[in-house]
Short mmCIF file of N, CA and C in Angstrom, two decimals:
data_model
loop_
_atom_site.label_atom_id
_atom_site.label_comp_id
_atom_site.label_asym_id
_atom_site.label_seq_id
_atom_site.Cartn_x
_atom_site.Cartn_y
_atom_site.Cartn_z
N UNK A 1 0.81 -1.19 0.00
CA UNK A 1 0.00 0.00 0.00
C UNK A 1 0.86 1.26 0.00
N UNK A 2 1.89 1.32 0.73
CA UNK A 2 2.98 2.40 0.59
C UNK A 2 4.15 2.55 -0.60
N UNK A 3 4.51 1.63 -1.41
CA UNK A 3 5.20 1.64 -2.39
C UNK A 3 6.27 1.71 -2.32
N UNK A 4 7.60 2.03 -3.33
CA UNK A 4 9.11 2.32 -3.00
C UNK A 4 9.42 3.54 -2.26
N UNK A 5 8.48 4.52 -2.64
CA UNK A 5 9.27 5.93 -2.44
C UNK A 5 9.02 6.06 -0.69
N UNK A 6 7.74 5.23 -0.54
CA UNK A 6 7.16 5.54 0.89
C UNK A 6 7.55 4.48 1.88
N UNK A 7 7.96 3.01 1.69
CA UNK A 7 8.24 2.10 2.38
C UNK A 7 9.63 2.45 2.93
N UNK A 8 10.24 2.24 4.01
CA UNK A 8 10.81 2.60 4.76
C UNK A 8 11.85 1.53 5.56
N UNK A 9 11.27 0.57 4.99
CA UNK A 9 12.08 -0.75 5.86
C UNK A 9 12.74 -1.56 4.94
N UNK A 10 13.17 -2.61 5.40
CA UNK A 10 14.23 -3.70 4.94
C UNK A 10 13.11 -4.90 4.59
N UNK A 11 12.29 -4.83 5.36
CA UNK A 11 10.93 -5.82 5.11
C UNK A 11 10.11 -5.99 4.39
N UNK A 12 9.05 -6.80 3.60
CA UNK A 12 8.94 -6.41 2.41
C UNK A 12 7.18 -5.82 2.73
N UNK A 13 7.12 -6.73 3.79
CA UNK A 13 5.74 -6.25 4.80
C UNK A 13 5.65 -6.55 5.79
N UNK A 14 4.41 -5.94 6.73
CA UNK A 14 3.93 -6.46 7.77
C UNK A 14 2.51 -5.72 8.44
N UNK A 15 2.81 -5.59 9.80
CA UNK A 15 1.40 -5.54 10.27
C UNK A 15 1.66 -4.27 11.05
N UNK A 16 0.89 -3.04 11.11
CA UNK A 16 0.58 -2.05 12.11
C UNK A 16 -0.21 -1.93 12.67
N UNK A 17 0.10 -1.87 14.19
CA UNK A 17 -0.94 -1.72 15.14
C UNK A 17 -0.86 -0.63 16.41
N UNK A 18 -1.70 -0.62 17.19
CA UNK A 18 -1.62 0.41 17.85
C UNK A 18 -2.26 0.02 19.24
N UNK A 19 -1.65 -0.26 20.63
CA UNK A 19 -2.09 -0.99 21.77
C UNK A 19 -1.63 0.30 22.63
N UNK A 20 -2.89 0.97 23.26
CA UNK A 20 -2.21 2.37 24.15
C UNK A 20 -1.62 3.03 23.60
N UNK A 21 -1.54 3.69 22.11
CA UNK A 21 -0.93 5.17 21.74
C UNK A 21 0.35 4.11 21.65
N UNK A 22 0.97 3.06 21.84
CA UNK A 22 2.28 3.05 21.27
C UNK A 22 1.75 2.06 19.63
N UNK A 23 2.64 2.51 18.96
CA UNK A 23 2.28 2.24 17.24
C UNK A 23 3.58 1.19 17.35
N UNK A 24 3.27 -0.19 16.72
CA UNK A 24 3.89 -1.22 16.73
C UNK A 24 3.78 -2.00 15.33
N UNK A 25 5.17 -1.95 14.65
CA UNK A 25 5.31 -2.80 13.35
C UNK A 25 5.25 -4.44 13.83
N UNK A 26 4.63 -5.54 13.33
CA UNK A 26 5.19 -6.48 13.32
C UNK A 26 5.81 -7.34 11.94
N UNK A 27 6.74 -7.32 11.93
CA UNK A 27 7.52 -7.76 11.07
C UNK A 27 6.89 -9.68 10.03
N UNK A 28 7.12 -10.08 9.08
CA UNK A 28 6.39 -11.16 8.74
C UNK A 28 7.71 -12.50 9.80
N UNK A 29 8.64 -11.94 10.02
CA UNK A 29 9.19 -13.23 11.16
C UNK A 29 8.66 -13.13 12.63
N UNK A 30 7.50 -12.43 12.87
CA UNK A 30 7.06 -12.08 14.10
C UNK A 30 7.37 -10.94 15.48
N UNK A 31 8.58 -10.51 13.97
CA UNK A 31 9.22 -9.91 15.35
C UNK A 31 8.55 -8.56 15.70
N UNK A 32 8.18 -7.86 16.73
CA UNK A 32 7.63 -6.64 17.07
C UNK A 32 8.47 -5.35 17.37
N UNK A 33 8.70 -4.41 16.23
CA UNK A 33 9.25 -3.13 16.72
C UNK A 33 8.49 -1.99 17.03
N UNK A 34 8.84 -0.63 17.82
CA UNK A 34 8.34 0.38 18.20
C UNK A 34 8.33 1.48 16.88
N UNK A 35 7.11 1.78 16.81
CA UNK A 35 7.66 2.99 15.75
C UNK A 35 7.80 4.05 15.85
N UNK A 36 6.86 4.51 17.89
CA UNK A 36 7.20 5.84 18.15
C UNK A 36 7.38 5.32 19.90
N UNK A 37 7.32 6.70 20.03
CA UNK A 37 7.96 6.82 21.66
C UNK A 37 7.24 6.49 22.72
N UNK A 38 5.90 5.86 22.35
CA UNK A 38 5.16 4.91 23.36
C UNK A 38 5.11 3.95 23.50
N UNK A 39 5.78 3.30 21.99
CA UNK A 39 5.98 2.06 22.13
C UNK A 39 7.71 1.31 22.49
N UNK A 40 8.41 2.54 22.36
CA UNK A 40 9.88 2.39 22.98
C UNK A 40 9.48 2.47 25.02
N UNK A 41 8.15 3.21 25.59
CA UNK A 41 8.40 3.23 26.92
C UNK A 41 7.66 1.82 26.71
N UNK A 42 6.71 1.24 26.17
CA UNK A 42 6.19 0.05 26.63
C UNK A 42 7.12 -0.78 26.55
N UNK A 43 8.28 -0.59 26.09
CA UNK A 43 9.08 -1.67 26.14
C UNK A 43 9.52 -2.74 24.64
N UNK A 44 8.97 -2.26 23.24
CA UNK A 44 9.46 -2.45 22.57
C UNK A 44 10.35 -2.17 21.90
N UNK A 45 11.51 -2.89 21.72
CA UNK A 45 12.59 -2.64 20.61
C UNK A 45 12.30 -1.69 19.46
N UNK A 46 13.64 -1.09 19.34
CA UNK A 46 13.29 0.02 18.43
C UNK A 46 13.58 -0.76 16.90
N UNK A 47 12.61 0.03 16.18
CA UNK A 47 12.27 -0.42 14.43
C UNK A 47 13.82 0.02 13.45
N UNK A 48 15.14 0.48 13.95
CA UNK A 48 16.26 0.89 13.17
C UNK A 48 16.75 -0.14 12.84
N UNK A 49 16.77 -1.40 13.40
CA UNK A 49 17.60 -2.43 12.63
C UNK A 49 16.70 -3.22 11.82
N UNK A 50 15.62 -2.60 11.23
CA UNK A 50 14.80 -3.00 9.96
C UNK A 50 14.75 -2.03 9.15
N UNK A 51 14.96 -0.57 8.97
CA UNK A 51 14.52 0.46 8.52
C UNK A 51 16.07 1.21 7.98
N UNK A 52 15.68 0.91 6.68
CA UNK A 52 16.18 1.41 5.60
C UNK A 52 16.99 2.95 5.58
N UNK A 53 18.61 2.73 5.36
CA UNK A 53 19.43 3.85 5.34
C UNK A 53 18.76 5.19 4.42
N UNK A 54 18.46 6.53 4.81
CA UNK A 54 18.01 7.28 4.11
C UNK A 54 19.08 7.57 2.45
N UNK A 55 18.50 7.65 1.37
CA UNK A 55 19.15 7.48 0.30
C UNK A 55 20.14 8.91 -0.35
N UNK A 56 19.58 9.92 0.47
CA UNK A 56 20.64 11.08 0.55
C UNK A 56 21.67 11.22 1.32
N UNK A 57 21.29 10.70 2.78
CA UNK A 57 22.24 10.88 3.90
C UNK A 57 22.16 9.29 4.66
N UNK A 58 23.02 8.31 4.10
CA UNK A 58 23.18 7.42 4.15
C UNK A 58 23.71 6.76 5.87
N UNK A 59 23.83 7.75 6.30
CA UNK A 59 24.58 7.67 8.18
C UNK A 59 23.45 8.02 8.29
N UNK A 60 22.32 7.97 8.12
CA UNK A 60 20.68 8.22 8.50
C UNK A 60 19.98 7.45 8.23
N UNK A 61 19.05 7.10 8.88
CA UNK A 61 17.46 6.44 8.50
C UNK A 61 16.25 7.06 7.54
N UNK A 62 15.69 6.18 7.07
CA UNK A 62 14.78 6.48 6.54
C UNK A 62 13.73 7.48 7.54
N UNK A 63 13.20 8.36 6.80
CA UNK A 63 11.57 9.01 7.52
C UNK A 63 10.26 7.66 7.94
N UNK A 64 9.72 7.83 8.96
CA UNK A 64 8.91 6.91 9.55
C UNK A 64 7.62 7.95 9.55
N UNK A 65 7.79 9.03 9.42
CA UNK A 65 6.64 9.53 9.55
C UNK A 65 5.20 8.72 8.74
N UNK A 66 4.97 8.58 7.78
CA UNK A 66 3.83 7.84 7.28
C UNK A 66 3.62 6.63 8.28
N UNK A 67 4.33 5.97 8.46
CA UNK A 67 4.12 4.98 9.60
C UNK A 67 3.39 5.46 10.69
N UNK A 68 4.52 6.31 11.18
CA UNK A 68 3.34 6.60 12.71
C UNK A 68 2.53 7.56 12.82
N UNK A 69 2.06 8.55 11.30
CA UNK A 69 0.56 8.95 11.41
C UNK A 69 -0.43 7.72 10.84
N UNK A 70 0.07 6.44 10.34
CA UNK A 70 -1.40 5.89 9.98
C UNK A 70 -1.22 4.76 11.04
N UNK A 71 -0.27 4.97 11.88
CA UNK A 71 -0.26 4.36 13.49
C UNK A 71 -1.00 5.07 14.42
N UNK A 72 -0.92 5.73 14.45
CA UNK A 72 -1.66 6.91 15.06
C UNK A 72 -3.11 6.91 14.64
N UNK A 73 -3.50 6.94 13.26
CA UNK A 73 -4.98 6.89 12.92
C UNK A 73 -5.25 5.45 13.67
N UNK A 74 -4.68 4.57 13.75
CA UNK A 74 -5.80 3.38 14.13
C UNK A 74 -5.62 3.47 15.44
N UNK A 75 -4.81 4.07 16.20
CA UNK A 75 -5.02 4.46 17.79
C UNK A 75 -6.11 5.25 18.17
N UNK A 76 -6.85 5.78 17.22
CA UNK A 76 -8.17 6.58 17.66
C UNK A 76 -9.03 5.88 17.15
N UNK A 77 -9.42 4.27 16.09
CA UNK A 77 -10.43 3.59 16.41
C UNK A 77 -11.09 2.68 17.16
#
């Protein structure tokens, strides 16, 4: 649903969810990362060692933002 320009990870998919305001990728090997800062206090591992070197500034990560506003949208249904 997000495409090349917008996908952000090393993964080719997975699952977003949202348990208490923290926004949580799960990866298709099960594994569960944080995508914002509620889900780093709940105690999940952070999403950088899946998420794709930014392609200008390569000592950088990709932008997550699309992630954790449509993480965020399903935290308010």
């Amino acid at each position: 649903m997000y495409g090349k320009k917008t996908w952000s990870l090393t993964v080719p998919s997975g699952i977003l969810s949202c348990v208490d305001q923290a926004v949580i990728f799960t990866a298709p090997d099960g594994n569960q990362y944080a995508v914002n800062g509620f889900a780093i206090t709940a105690g999940y591992p952070s999403i950088d060692p899946i998420t794709l070197p930014d392609p200008v500034n390569p000592c950088s990560k990709r932008y997550l933002g699309v992630l954790i506003y449509d993480g965020k949208r399903l935290c308010s249904q």
